[in-house]
Amino acid sequence: MSSSEQLPKNEESTKHTEHVVTRRLKAPYLSGFILRIMIFLMDYMPGVTRYLFWNAGLKALRKLSIDDCPTLIPLPLPKETFGIVETKTVDGLEIFEKQKNLQQKDYYSSGFLRASDFHEAYLAKRVTPLQVCEVLINKIEESLKKCSPPLNAIIKYKRDDIIAQATASTERYANNSSLGLLDGIPIAVKDEIDVKGYETNVGTKFINYGNPATSDATIIERLREKGAIILGKTSMHEIGFGSTNNNPFVCTPRNPYNTDYYPGGSSGGSGVAVASGLCPIAIGRDGGGSVRIPSSFCGIYGLKTTCGRFSDDGQYPLAHSVAVSGPMAASVDDLALAYYVMAGKDPKDPNTLHQPLPTLHGFHVTNKLSDLKIGVYSMWNKQVDNPAITTALNNFIDELKLRGAKIIEIKIPELEEARIAHLLTIGTELTTVAKRHKDKMHLFSCPTRSNINVMKLATASDYIVSQQVRTRIMRTLNNLFSNQVDLILTPATAITAPKIYPRALAHGEVDVTMISDIMRFVQLANFAGVPAVSVPAGYDDNNLPIGLQFIAKWYDEATLLRIAKTSEEILGNRRKKPSDKFWFGNYVQEVSENFFGES
């Protein structure tokens, strides 16, 4: 079975079949009054919805005859079958202490701060967590009320709660009883994850309204145990049903590199919070690139973890078989730090109990990559709509070769089938959640209602065949990682951040072509359950960040973090922070001119 034989083709793919790996969808752009008319027609003229379902290629899997057993959750069991070796030697947080002398002296030139910068300033008594947070609260308020347009990153916060956390952290440092590198570090959390005392509204105005969480999600609890200061909740795409973070009913966050452009979604608020300097770390959740897309568009690092690596306890169940939580950070050190603290087994989530111990082994081995084989699927990687992305990709490949990495040409069959199967899976799961609120369907935005209407046409058979395709793509990746490569390198997205049209802010927009470009390279990792990381790789002609993606085998986040650290060194001082108008990372100097101990 091949994609070219089995699937319907639009005009473009018919002309260039030999160059097309995944189909680029074509449909008219809709927003404003026209979009509302379309929703009315979808509600009362089923033929319109059936056409949209067909145009998206969602009927294509009905032609397939597959004998494979369906895989409902992409857990690699047994571990040994997937080349996963349990180790008793684990490199954990101590590697940051051992490697202090290796940290780049010129790191601050980009303007982004690491947790270690805060930690060292706290230990040296140059500043306290309380002093930092008092100023930071004002910066959060400025980002919402004094920016034009507002960034809309951290949209729910409680001054008294932040001050209480910061006071406790300050007392620990005063008593020389710091809890470690995360003590006193401000972290923001996507509004899909429970934080005690906050409503988990998942980007809506009505879900969990008046019903705040009574406890933290397990991963948030683990951050608190290390002294992290939880700032509050970040904005997201409505129920995660989109990848731009356009949210007409709550708010649409802006890309700090150019506020006329989207930050990506659905963890867009978390991406903006980090990219604008409000916090060094934020937490997102990724069901179809929702951590990696905003990380790419906002020029930061984002890790989509292995299915079953992070506990799902306390996560709103939007798309249970494809979505996982992951850290987003301004630096790879902080990405690794947050990952290691949150990872691990949790009795509250049986899917976590089969994993090997998390490790950061090899994290600082960045100059010699002769032990790494990196696969590139050139035909797939060429399917980008911005030549600057291809240039950045090729530059990185050259740099990786100079460090000894072996670049191997690979093929991944049935990527188009996997793309459709992922859309059917995540769309069906999100729609199932939305249908619980059928009496409030009118409270969803027009784009969300459009997606729900389309996905209602998916059948039980469509879902099961999709899970059979998942079995096949997991087997393909297992063979690749077992016999050919350690990593797969792709663009993170086929475009850089898309432009925000003012008419789309009031009622949203439907742009199928744009969404297919945004999601082209990210869906595979969600569907197969493997980990992947997005890394900044430069900027296009509009000064918008470019991201690349590395994919690894199940539970091999350590290799991803190592290659991300390498990528950070490759980009070096070419990395830029946003313009001063939308940059808030200088608040530490407002607290203390001697924050870095330079005088």
Coordinates of N, CA and C in Angstrom, one line a residue, residues 351-481:
N351 N -0.5 4.2 32.7 CA 0.3 4.2 31.5 C 1.7 4.7 31.7
T352 N 2.0 5.2 32.9 CA 3.3 5.7 33.2 C 4.2 4.6 33.9
L353 N 3.5 3.5 34.3 CA 4.2 2.5 35.1 C 5.2 1.6 34.4
H354 N 5.1 1.6 33.0 CA 6.0 0.7 32.3 C 7.3 1.4 31.8
Q355 N 7.5 2.6 32.1 CA 8.6 3.4 31.5 C 9.9 3.1 32.2
P356 N 11.0 3.2 31.4 CA 12.3 3.1 32.1 C 12.6 4.4 32.8
L357 N 13.6 4.4 33.7 CA 13.9 5.6 34.4 C 14.3 6.7 33.5
P358 N 13.8 7.9 33.7 CA 14.3 9.1 32.9 C 15.7 9.4 33.2
T359 N 16.4 9.8 32.2 CA 17.9 10.1 32.4 C 18.2 11.3 31.5
L360 N 19.3 12.0 31.8 CA 19.9 13.1 31.0 C 21.2 12.7 30.5
H361 N 21.4 11.4 30.4 CA 22.7 10.9 30.0 C 23.2 11.5 28.7
G362 N 24.5 11.9 28.6 CA 25.1 12.5 27.4 C 24.7 13.9 27.1
F363 N 24.0 14.6 28.0 CA 23.4 15.9 27.7 C 24.5 16.9 27.2
H364 N 25.6 16.9 27.8 CA 26.7 17.8 27.5 C 27.7 17.3 26.4
V365 N 27.4 16.1 25.8 CA 28.3 15.6 24.8 C 27.8 16.2 23.5
T366 N 28.2 17.4 23.1 CA 27.7 18.1 22.0 C 28.7 18.3 20.8
N367 N 30.0 18.2 21.1 CA 31.0 18.5 20.1 C 31.3 17.3 19.3
K368 N 31.1 16.1 19.8 CA 31.4 14.8 19.1 C 30.1 14.0 19.0
L369 N 29.6 14.0 17.7 CA 28.3 13.3 17.5 C 28.5 12.1 16.6
S370 N 29.7 11.5 16.6 CA 30.0 10.4 15.7 C 29.2 9.2 16.0
D371 N 28.6 9.1 17.2 CA 27.8 8.0 17.6 C 26.4 8.1 17.1
L372 N 26.0 9.2 16.5 CA 24.6 9.5 16.2 C 24.4 9.4 14.6
K373 N 23.3 8.7 14.3 CA 22.9 8.6 12.9 C 21.6 9.3 12.8
I374 N 21.5 10.3 12.0 CA 20.4 11.2 11.9 C 19.7 11.0 10.5
G375 N 18.5 10.6 10.5 CA 17.8 10.3 9.3 C 17.1 11.6 8.7
V376 N 17.1 11.8 7.4 CA 16.4 12.8 6.7 C 15.6 12.2 5.6
Y377 N 14.4 12.6 5.5 CA 13.5 12.1 4.4 C 13.4 13.4 3.5
S378 N 14.3 13.5 2.5 CA 14.5 14.7 1.7 C 13.2 15.1 1.0
M379 N 12.5 14.1 0.4 CA 11.3 14.4 -0.4 C 10.2 15.0 0.5
W380 N 10.2 14.5 1.7 CA 9.2 15.1 2.7 C 9.6 16.5 3.2
N381 N 10.9 16.6 3.5 CA 11.4 17.9 4.0 C 11.3 19.0 3.0
K382 N 11.2 18.7 1.8 CA 11.1 19.7 0.7 C 9.7 20.3 0.7
Q383 N 8.8 19.7 1.4 CA 7.4 20.2 1.3 C 7.2 21.4 2.3
V384 N 7.9 22.5 2.1 CA 7.8 23.7 2.9 C 7.4 24.8 2.0
D385 N 6.8 25.8 2.5 CA 6.3 27.0 1.8 C 7.2 28.2 2.0
N386 N 8.3 28.1 2.7 CA 9.2 29.2 2.9 C 10.6 28.8 2.7
P387 N 11.3 29.3 1.7 CA 12.6 28.8 1.4 C 13.6 29.0 2.5
A388 N 13.4 30.0 3.4 CA 14.3 30.2 4.5 C 14.3 29.0 5.4
I389 N 13.2 28.2 5.5 CA 13.2 27.0 6.3 C 14.2 26.0 5.7
T390 N 14.1 25.8 4.4 CA 15.0 24.8 3.8 C 16.5 25.3 4.0
T391 N 16.8 26.6 3.9 CA 18.1 27.1 4.1 C 18.6 26.8 5.5
A392 N 17.7 27.0 6.5 CA 18.1 26.7 7.9 C 18.3 25.3 8.1
L393 N 17.5 24.4 7.5 CA 17.6 23.0 7.7 C 19.0 22.5 7.1
N394 N 19.3 23.0 5.9 CA 20.5 22.6 5.3 C 21.8 23.1 6.0
N395 N 21.7 24.3 6.6 CA 22.8 24.8 7.4 C 23.0 23.9 8.6
F396 N 21.9 23.5 9.3 CA 22.0 22.7 10.4 C 22.6 21.3 10.1
I397 N 22.2 20.7 9.0 CA 22.7 19.5 8.5 C 24.3 19.6 8.3
D398 N 24.7 20.7 7.7 CA 26.2 20.9 7.5 C 26.9 20.9 8.9
E399 N 26.3 21.7 9.8 CA 26.9 21.8 11.1 C 27.0 20.5 11.9
L400 N 25.9 19.7 11.8 CA 25.9 18.4 12.4 C 26.9 17.5 11.8
K401 N 27.1 17.5 10.5 CA 28.1 16.7 9.9 C 29.5 17.1 10.4
L402 N 29.8 18.4 10.6 CA 31.1 18.9 11.1 C 31.4 18.3 12.4
R403 N 30.3 18.0 13.2 CA 30.5 17.5 14.6 C 30.5 15.9 14.5
G404 N 30.5 15.4 13.4 CA 30.7 13.9 13.2 C 29.4 13.1 13.1
A405 N 28.2 13.8 13.1 CA 27.0 13.0 12.9 C 26.9 12.4 11.5
K406 N 26.3 11.3 11.4 CA 26.1 10.6 10.1 C 24.7 10.9 9.6
I407 N 24.6 11.6 8.5 CA 23.3 11.9 7.9 C 22.9 10.9 6.9
I408 N 21.7 10.2 7.2 CA 21.3 9.1 6.4 C 20.0 9.4 5.7
E409 N 19.9 9.2 4.4 CA 18.6 9.4 3.7 C 17.7 8.2 4.0
I410 N 16.5 8.5 4.4 CA 15.5 7.5 4.8 C 14.2 7.7 4.0
K411 N 13.3 6.7 4.1 CA 11.9 6.9 3.6 C 11.0 6.4 4.7
I412 N 9.9 7.1 4.8 CA 8.9 6.7 5.8 C 7.6 6.4 5.0
P413 N 7.3 5.2 4.7 CA 6.1 4.9 3.9 C 4.8 5.2 4.7
E414 N 3.7 5.5 3.9 CA 2.4 5.7 4.5 C 2.2 6.9 5.4
L415 N 3.0 7.9 5.2 CA 2.9 9.1 6.0 C 1.6 9.8 5.7
E416 N 1.0 9.7 4.5 CA -0.2 10.4 4.2 C -1.4 9.6 4.9
E417 N -1.3 8.3 4.9 CA -2.3 7.5 5.7 C -2.2 7.9 7.2
A418 N -1.0 8.1 7.7 CA -0.8 8.4 9.1 C -1.4 9.8 9.4
R419 N -1.2 10.7 8.4 CA -1.7 12.1 8.6 C -3.2 12.1 8.8
I420 N -3.9 11.3 7.9 CA -5.3 11.3 7.9 C -5.8 10.5 9.2
A421 N -5.1 9.5 9.5 CA -5.5 8.7 10.7 C -5.3 9.5 12.0
H422 N -4.3 10.3 12.0 CA -4.1 11.2 13.2 C -5.3 12.2 13.2
L423 N -5.6 12.8 12.1 CA -6.7 13.8 12.1 C -8.0 13.2 12.5
L424 N -8.3 12.0 12.1 CA -9.5 11.3 12.5 C -9.5 11.0 14.0
T425 N -8.3 10.6 14.5 CA -8.2 10.2 15.9 C -8.4 11.4 16.8
I426 N -7.6 12.5 16.6 CA -7.7 13.6 17.4 C -9.0 14.4 17.3
G427 N -9.5 14.4 16.0 CA -10.8 15.1 15.8 C -11.9 14.3 16.4
T428 N -11.9 13.0 16.4 CA -13.0 12.2 17.0 C -12.9 12.4 18.5
E429 N -11.7 12.3 19.1 CA -11.6 12.4 20.5 C -12.0 13.8 21.0
L430 N -11.6 14.9 20.3 CA -12.0 16.2 20.7 C -13.5 16.4 20.6
T431 N -14.1 15.9 19.5 CA -15.5 16.0 19.3 C -16.3 15.3 20.3
T432 N -15.8 14.1 20.8 CA -16.5 13.4 21.8 C -16.5 14.2 23.1
V433 N -15.4 14.9 23.4 CA -15.4 15.8 24.6 C -16.4 16.9 24.4
A434 N -16.4 17.5 23.2 CA -17.3 18.7 23.0 C -18.8 18.3 23.1
K435 N -19.1 17.1 22.7 CA -20.5 16.6 22.7 C -21.1 16.5 24.1
R436 N -20.2 16.4 25.1 CA -20.7 16.4 26.5 C -21.4 17.7 26.8
H437 N -21.1 18.8 26.0 CA -21.6 20.1 26.3 C -22.6 20.5 25.2
K438 N -23.3 19.5 24.7 CA -24.2 19.7 23.5 C -25.2 20.8 23.8
D439 N -25.6 21.0 25.0 CA -26.6 22.1 25.3 C -25.9 23.5 25.3
K440 N -24.6 23.5 25.2 CA -23.9 24.8 25.2 C -23.0 24.9 23.9
M441 N -23.4 24.1 22.9 CA -22.6 24.1 21.6 C -22.5 25.5 21.0
H442 N -23.5 26.4 21.2 CA -23.5 27.7 20.7 C -22.4 28.6 21.4
L443 N -21.9 28.1 22.5 CA -20.9 28.9 23.2 C -19.5 28.6 22.6
F444 N -19.4 27.6 21.8 CA -18.1 27.4 21.1 C -18.0 28.4 19.9
S445 N -16.8 28.7 19.6 CA -16.5 29.6 18.4 C -16.9 29.0 17.1
C446 N -17.0 29.8 16.1 CA -17.4 29.3 14.8 C -16.3 28.2 14.2
P447 N -15.0 28.5 14.3 CA -14.1 27.4 13.8 C -14.2 26.1 14.6
T448 N -14.4 26.2 15.9 CA -14.6 25.0 16.7 C -15.8 24.2 16.3
R449 N -16.9 25.0 16.1 CA -18.2 24.3 15.7 C -18.0 23.7 14.3
S450 N -17.3 24.4 13.4 CA -17.0 23.8 12.1 C -16.3 22.5 12.2
N451 N -15.2 22.5 13.0 CA -14.5 21.2 13.2 C -15.4 20.1 13.8
I452 N -16.2 20.5 14.8 CA -17.0 19.5 15.4 C -18.0 18.9 14.4
N453 N -18.6 19.8 13.6 CA -19.6 19.3 12.6 C -19.0 18.4 11.6
V454 N -17.8 18.7 11.2 CA -17.1 17.8 10.2 C -16.8 16.4 10.9
M455 N -16.2 16.5 12.1 CA -15.8 15.2 12.7 C -16.9 14.4 13.2
K456 N -18.1 14.9 13.3 CA -19.3 14.1 13.6 C -19.6 13.1 12.5
L457 N -19.0 13.3 11.3 CA -19.2 12.3 10.2 C -18.3 11.1 10.3
A458 N -17.3 11.2 11.2 CA -16.4 10.1 11.3 C -17.1 8.9 12.0
T459 N -16.9 7.7 11.5 CA -17.6 6.5 12.0 C -16.7 5.8 13.0
A460 N -17.3 4.8 13.7 CA -16.5 3.9 14.5 C -15.5 3.1 13.7
S461 N -15.9 2.8 12.5 CA -15.0 2.1 11.6 C -13.8 3.0 11.2
D462 N -14.0 4.3 10.9 CA -12.9 5.2 10.6 C -11.9 5.2 11.8
Y463 N -12.4 5.3 13.0 CA -11.6 5.3 14.2 C -10.7 4.1 14.3
I464 N -11.3 2.9 14.1 CA -10.6 1.6 14.3 C -9.6 1.5 13.2
V465 N -9.9 1.8 11.9 CA -8.9 1.7 10.9 C -7.8 2.7 11.1
S466 N -8.1 3.8 11.7 CA -7.0 4.8 12.1 C -6.0 4.1 13.1
Q467 N -6.6 3.4 14.0 CA -5.7 2.8 15.0 C -4.9 1.6 14.4
Q468 N -5.5 1.0 13.3 CA -4.7 0.0 12.6 C -3.5 0.6 11.8
V469 N -3.8 1.8 11.3 CA -2.7 2.5 10.6 C -1.7 2.9 11.7
R470 N -2.1 3.2 12.9 CA -1.1 3.6 13.9 C -0.2 2.4 14.2
T471 N -0.8 1.2 14.3 CA 0.1 0.0 14.5 C 1.1 -0.1 13.4
R472 N 0.8 0.2 12.1 CA 1.7 0.1 11.0 C 2.8 1.1 11.1
I473 N 2.4 2.4 11.4 CA 3.4 3.4 11.5 C 4.4 3.3 12.7
M474 N 3.9 2.7 13.8 CA 4.7 2.4 14.9 C 5.7 1.3 14.5
R475 N 5.3 0.3 13.8 CA 6.2 -0.7 13.3 C 7.3 -0.2 12.4
T476 N 6.8 0.7 11.5 CA 7.8 1.4 10.6 C 8.9 2.2 11.4
L477 N 8.4 2.9 12.4 CA 9.4 3.7 13.1 C 10.3 2.8 14.0
N478 N 9.7 1.7 14.5 CA 10.5 0.8 15.3 C 11.6 0.2 14.4
N479 N 11.3 -0.1 13.2 CA 12.3 -0.7 12.3 C 13.4 0.4 11.9
L480 N 13.0 1.6 11.7 CA 13.9 2.7 11.4 C 14.9 2.9 12.6
F481 N 14.3 3.0 13.8 CA 15.2 3.3 15.0 C 16.0 2.1 15.4

